[in-house]
Coordinates of C-alpha atoms in Angstrom, one line a residue:
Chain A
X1156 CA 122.4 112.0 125.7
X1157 CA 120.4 114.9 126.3
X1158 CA 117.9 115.3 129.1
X1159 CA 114.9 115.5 126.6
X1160 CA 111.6 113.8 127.0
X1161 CA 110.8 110.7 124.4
X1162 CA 107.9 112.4 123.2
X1163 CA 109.7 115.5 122.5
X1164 CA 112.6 114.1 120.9
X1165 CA 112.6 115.2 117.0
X1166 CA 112.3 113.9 113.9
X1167 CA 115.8 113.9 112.6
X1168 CA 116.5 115.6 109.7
X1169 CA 117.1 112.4 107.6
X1170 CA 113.7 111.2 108.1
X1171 CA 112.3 114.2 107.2
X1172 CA 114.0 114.8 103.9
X1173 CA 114.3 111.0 103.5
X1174 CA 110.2 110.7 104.5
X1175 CA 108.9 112.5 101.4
X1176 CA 111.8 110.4 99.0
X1177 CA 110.3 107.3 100.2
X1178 CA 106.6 108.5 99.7
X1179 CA 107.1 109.2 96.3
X1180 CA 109.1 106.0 95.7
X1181 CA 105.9 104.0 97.5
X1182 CA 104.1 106.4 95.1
X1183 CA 105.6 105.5 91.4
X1184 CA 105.0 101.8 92.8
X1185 CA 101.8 102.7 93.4
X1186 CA 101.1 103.7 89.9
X1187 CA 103.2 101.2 88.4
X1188 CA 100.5 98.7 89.8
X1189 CA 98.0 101.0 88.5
X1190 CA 99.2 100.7 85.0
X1191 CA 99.3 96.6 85.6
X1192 CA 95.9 96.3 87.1
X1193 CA 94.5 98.9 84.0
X1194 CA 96.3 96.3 81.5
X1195 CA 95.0 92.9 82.9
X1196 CA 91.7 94.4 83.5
X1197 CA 90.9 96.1 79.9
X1198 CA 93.8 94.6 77.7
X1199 CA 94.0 91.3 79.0
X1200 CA 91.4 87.8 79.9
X1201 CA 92.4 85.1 81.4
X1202 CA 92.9 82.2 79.4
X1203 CA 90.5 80.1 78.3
X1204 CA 90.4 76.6 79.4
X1205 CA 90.9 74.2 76.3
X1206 CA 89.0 70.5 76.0
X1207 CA 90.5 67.6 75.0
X1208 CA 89.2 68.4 71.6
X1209 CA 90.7 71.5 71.0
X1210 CA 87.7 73.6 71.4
X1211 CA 87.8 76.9 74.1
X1212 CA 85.5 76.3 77.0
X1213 CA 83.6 78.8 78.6
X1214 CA 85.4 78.2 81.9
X1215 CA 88.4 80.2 82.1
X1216 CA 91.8 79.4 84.2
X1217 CA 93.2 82.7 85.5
X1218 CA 94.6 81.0 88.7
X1219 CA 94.6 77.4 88.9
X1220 CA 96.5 76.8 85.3
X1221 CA 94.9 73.7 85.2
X1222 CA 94.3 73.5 81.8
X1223 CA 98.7 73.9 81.5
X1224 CA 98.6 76.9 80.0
X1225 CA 98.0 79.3 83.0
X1226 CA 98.1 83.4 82.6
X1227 CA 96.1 86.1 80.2
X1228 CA 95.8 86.2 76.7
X1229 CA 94.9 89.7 75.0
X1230 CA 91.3 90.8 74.2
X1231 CA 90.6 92.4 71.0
X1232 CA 87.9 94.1 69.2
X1233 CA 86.3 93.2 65.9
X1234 CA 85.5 95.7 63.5
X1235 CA 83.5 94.9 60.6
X1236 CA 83.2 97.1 57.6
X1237 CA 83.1 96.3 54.0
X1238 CA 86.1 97.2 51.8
X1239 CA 85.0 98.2 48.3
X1240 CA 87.5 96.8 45.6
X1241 CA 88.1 98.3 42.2
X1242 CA 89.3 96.7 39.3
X1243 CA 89.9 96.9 35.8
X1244 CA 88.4 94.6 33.1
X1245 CA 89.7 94.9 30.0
X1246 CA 87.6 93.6 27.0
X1247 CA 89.4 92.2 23.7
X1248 CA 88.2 93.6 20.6
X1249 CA 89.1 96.4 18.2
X1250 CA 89.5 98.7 19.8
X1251 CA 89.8 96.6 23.2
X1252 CA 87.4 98.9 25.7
X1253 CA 88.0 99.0 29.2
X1254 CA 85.6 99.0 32.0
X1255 CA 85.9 99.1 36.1
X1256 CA 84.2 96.5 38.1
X1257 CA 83.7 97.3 41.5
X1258 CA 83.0 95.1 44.1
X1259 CA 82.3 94.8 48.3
X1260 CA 84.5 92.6 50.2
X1261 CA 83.0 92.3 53.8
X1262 CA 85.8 92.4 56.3
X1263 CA 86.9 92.5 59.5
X1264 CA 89.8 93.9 61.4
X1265 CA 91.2 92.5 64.4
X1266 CA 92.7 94.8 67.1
X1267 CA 94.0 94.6 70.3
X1268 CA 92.5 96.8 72.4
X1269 CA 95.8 97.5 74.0
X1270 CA 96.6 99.2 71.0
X1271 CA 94.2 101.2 70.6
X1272 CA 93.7 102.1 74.4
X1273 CA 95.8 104.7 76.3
X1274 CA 97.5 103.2 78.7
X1275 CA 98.0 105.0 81.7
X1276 CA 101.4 105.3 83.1
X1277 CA 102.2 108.2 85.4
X1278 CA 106.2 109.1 86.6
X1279 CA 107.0 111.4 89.1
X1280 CA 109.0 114.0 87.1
X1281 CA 110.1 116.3 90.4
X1282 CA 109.4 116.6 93.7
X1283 CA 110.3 119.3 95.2
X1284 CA 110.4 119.3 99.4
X1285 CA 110.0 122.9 100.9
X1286 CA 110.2 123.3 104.8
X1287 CA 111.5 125.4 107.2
X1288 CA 113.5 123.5 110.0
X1289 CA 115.1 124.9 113.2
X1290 CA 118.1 123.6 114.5
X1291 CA 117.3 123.7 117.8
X1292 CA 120.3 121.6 118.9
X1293 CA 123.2 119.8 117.2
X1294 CA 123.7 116.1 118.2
X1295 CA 127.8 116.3 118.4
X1296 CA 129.7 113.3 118.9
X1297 CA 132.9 113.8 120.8
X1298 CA 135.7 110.8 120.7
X1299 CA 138.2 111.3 122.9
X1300 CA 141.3 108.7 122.2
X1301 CA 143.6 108.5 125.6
X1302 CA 146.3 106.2 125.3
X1303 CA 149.1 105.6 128.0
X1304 CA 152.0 103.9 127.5
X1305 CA 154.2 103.0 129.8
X1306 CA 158.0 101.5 129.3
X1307 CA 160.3 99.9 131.9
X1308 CA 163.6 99.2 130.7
X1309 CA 166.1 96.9 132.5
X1310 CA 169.4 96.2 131.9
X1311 CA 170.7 92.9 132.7
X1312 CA 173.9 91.7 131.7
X1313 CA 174.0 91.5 128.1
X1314 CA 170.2 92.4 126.9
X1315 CA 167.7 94.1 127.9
X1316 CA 164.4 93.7 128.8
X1317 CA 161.8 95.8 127.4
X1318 CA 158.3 95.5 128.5
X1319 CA 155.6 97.8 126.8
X1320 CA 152.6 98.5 128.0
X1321 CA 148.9 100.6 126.3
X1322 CA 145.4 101.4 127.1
X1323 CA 143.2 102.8 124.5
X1324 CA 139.9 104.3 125.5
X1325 CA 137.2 105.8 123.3
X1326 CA 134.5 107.9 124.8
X1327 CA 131.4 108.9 122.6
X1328 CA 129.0 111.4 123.9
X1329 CA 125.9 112.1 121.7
X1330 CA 123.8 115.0 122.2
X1331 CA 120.4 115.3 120.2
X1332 CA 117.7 117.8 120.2
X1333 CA 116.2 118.8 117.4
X1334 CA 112.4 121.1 116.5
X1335 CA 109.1 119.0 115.5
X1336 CA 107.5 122.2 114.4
X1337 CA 108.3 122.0 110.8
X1338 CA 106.1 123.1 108.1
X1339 CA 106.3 120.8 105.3
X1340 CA 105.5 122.0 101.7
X1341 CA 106.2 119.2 99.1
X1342 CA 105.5 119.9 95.4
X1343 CA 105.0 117.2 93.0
X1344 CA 105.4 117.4 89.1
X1345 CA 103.8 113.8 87.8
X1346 CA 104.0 113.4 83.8
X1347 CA 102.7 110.8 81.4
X1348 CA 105.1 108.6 80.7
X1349 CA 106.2 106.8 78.2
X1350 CA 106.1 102.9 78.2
X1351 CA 108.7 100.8 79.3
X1352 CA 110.6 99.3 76.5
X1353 CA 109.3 95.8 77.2
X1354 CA 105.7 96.7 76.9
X1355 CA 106.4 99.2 74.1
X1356 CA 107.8 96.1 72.3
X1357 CA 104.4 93.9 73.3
X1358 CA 102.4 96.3 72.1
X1359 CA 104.5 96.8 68.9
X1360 CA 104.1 92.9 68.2
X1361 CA 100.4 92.7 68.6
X1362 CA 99.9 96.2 66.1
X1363 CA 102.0 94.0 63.7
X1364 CA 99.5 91.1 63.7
X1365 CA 96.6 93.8 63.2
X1366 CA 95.5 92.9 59.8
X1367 CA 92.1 93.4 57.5
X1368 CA 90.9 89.7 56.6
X1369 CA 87.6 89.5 54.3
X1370 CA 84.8 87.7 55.9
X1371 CA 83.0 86.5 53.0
X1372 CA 83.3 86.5 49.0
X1373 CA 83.3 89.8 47.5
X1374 CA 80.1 90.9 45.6
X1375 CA 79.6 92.8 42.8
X1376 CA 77.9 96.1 42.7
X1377 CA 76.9 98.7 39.9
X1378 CA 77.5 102.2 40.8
X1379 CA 74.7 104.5 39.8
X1380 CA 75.8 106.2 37.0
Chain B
X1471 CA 121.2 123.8 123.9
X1472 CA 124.8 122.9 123.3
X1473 CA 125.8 126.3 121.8
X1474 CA 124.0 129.4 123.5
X1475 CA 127.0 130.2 125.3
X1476 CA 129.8 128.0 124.5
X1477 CA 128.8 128.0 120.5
X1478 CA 128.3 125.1 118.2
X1479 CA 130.8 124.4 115.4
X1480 CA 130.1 125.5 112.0
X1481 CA 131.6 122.4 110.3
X1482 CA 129.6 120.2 112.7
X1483 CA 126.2 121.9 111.8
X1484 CA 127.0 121.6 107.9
X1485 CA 128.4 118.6 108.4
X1486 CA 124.8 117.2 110.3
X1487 CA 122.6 118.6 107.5
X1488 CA 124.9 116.7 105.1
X1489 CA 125.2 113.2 106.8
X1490 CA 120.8 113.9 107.2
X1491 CA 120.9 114.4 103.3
X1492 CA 123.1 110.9 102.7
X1493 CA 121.1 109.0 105.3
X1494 CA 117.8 110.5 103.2
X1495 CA 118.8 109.2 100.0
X1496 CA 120.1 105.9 101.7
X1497 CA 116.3 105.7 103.2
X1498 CA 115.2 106.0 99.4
X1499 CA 117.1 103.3 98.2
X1500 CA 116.7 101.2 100.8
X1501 CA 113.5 100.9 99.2
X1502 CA 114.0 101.0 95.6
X1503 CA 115.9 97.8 96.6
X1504 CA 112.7 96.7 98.8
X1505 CA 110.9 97.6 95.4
X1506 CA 113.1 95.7 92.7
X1507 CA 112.4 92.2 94.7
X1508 CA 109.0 92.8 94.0
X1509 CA 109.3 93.7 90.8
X1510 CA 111.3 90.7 89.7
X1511 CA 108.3 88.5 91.5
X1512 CA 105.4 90.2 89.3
X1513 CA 105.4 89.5 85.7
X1514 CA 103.8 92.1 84.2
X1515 CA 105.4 94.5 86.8
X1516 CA 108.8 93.2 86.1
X1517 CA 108.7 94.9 82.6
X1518 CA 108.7 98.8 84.4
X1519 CA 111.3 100.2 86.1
X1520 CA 111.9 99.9 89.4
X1521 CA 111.0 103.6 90.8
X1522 CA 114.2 105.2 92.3
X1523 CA 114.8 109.0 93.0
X1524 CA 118.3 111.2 93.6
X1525 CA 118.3 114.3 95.4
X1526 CA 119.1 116.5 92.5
X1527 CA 119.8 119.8 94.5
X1528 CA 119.0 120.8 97.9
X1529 CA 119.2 124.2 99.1
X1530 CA 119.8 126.0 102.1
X1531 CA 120.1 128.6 104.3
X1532 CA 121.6 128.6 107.8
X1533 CA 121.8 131.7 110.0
X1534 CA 124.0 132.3 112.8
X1535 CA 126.3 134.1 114.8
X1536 CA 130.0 134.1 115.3
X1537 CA 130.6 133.3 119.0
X1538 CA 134.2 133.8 119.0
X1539 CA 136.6 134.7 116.2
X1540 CA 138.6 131.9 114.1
X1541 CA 141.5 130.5 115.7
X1542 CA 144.3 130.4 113.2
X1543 CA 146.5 127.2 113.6
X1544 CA 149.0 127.2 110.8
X1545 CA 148.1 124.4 108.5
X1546 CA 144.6 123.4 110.0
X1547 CA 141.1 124.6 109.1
X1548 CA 140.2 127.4 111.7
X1549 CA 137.8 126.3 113.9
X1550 CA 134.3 128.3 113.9
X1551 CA 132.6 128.6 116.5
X1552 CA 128.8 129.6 116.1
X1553 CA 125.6 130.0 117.6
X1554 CA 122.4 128.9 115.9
X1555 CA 119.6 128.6 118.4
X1556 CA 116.7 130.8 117.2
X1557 CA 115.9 132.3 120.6
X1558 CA 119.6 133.5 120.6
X1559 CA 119.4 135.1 117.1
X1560 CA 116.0 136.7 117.8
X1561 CA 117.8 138.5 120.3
X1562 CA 120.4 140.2 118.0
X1563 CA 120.8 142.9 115.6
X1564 CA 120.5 142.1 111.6
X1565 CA 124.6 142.8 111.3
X1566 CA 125.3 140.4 113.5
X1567 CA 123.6 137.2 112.4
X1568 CA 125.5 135.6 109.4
X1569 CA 123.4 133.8 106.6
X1570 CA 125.4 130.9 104.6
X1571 CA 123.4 129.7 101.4
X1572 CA 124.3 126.6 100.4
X1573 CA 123.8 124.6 97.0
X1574 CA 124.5 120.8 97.3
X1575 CA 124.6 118.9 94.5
X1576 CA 124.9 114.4 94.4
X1577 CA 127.8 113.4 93.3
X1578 CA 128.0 110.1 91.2
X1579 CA 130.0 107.5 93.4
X1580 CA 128.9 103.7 92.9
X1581 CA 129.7 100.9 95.9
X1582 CA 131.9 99.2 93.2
X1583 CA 134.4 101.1 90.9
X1584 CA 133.7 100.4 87.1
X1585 CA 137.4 98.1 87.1
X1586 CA 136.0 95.6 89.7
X1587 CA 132.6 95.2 88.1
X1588 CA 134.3 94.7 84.6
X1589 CA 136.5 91.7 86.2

């Protein structure tokens, strides 16, 4: 090994292209978490506890799971608007005469707020490591194989006797030096992405169960004419 | 430095950079591995994809100067001996430092071949 002091010896080149690779790895985690914190926090409650009678308790059971049915269930918002109906009435006589009824249903609609939320979720796209590097020394590794072999033959009346003998030696000598002044530019292209398939489909299942139910009866109304 | 007089060779300089890119993307998943454990333990999290990055290209550029001229051994690659210390090249003329561009590129190899998987 080189003479070189500890606190001089380099940052080998792995670490320095391999640094940055691991950064951005730790860095997509980082979002990914990001993304699940954004979804429990805004999309998602924790469960309401349940009493014996089947009525939802104020308490709620994110950790414990006492109530049996541990975890989050989604939050959605209520919109209320009333939905005016028009129909046809169609009086018998001769002629029969035909007149349009109109009425208001007040409804709601139920929506997940997942679904109407963008959910953030960042990818790194390309990262792009620029730095200059000088090879101040190559770390060379030289193997020298030496082998010796020996033979003694002896003849003795009607064989012979052959004894063989080997020594094998491997020598390794490792030489590092390399520069710590290395400017390091790293460029990196983050898009939106999309969502992966399993929360795509979650999502796709709760906008499927989004649907307009009427709050009360429908009343009639006269249109001014 | 080992080099400045006796000279480096050339195919263990390229040789280096490429073992540092390998061990790189080793480093990388190393962690994606790291990564997918914790994934699998999350819920929620275990419906993304475990992050995990390839070194698409790398380029480089590697200056130098012939020390001695190829030996030609019939049959073998000629050895080439080179000098790449920075002080050395400082001291020469622009003809006589050598620049080698090189483009590497991944190539696809898995730990298991497709047959033994499919067993």
């Amino acid at each position: 090994m080189a003479n070189i002091p500890a606190e001089l010896r380099a940052l080998p080149l792995e670490h320095i292209i391999g640094s940055p690779l691991v950064a951005a790895i730790k860095a997509q985690a980082l979002a990914a978490n990001t993304t699940v914190d954004f979804i429990k926090e805004v999309g998602l409650k924790p469960r309401a506890l349940e009493s014996e009678s089947g009525e939802s308790e104020d308490e709620l059971d994110e950790v414990t799971g006492e109530s049996g049915q541990p975890g989050f269930e989604a939050r959605y918002v209520d919109f209320k608007f009333d939905r005016v109906i028009e129909e046809e009435v169609v009086t018998p006589g001769d002629p029969p005469t035909k007149t349009t009824k109109y009425s208001v249903v007040p409804s709601k609609l139920t929506v997940p707020l997942l679904a109407i939320v963008p959910i953030p979720y960042i990818r790194i796209n390309d990262m792009t490591i620029d730095f200059e590097f000088q090879i101040k020394d190559v770390e060379t590794r030289e193997s020298t194989t030496e082998k010796k072999v020996s033979m003694k033959a002896k003849a003795g009346g009607w064989f012979y006797k052959v004894s063989i003998k080997g020594s094998y030696s491997n020598r390794t000598v490792n030489k590092r030096e390399t520069d710590r002044r290395t400017t390091l530019k790293i460029t990196v292209n983050a898009v939106q992405d999309q969502m992966p398939e399993g929360l795509g489909r979650i999502l796709d299942t709760l906008n499927e169960a989004m649907k307009v139910v009427p709050v009360s009866a429908p009343q009639e109304i006269t249109l001014p004419t | 430095m080992p080099g400045d007089k006796e000279g480096i060779s050339l195919k263990a300089v390229v040789g280096g950079i490429l073992h540092a890119l390998r061990e790189a993307k080793h480093l990388g998943d190393l962690e994606s591995a790291r990564l997918l454990e914790v994934y699998k333990k999350e819920e929620v999290l275990s419906a993304f994809t475990v992050p995990a990055f390839t070194i698409s290209e790398t380029e480089l550029e590697l200056r130098f100067a012939l020390v001695e001229p190829p030996a030609e051994n019939e049959g073998e690659i000629p050895e080439i001996s080179v000098n790449i210390s920075p002080e050395f090249l400082k001291g020469l003329e622009a003809h006589q430092v050598s620049l080698l561009k090189l483009k590497i590129s991944p190539v696809n190899l898995r730990a298991f071949a497709e047959t033994e998987s499919a067993r």
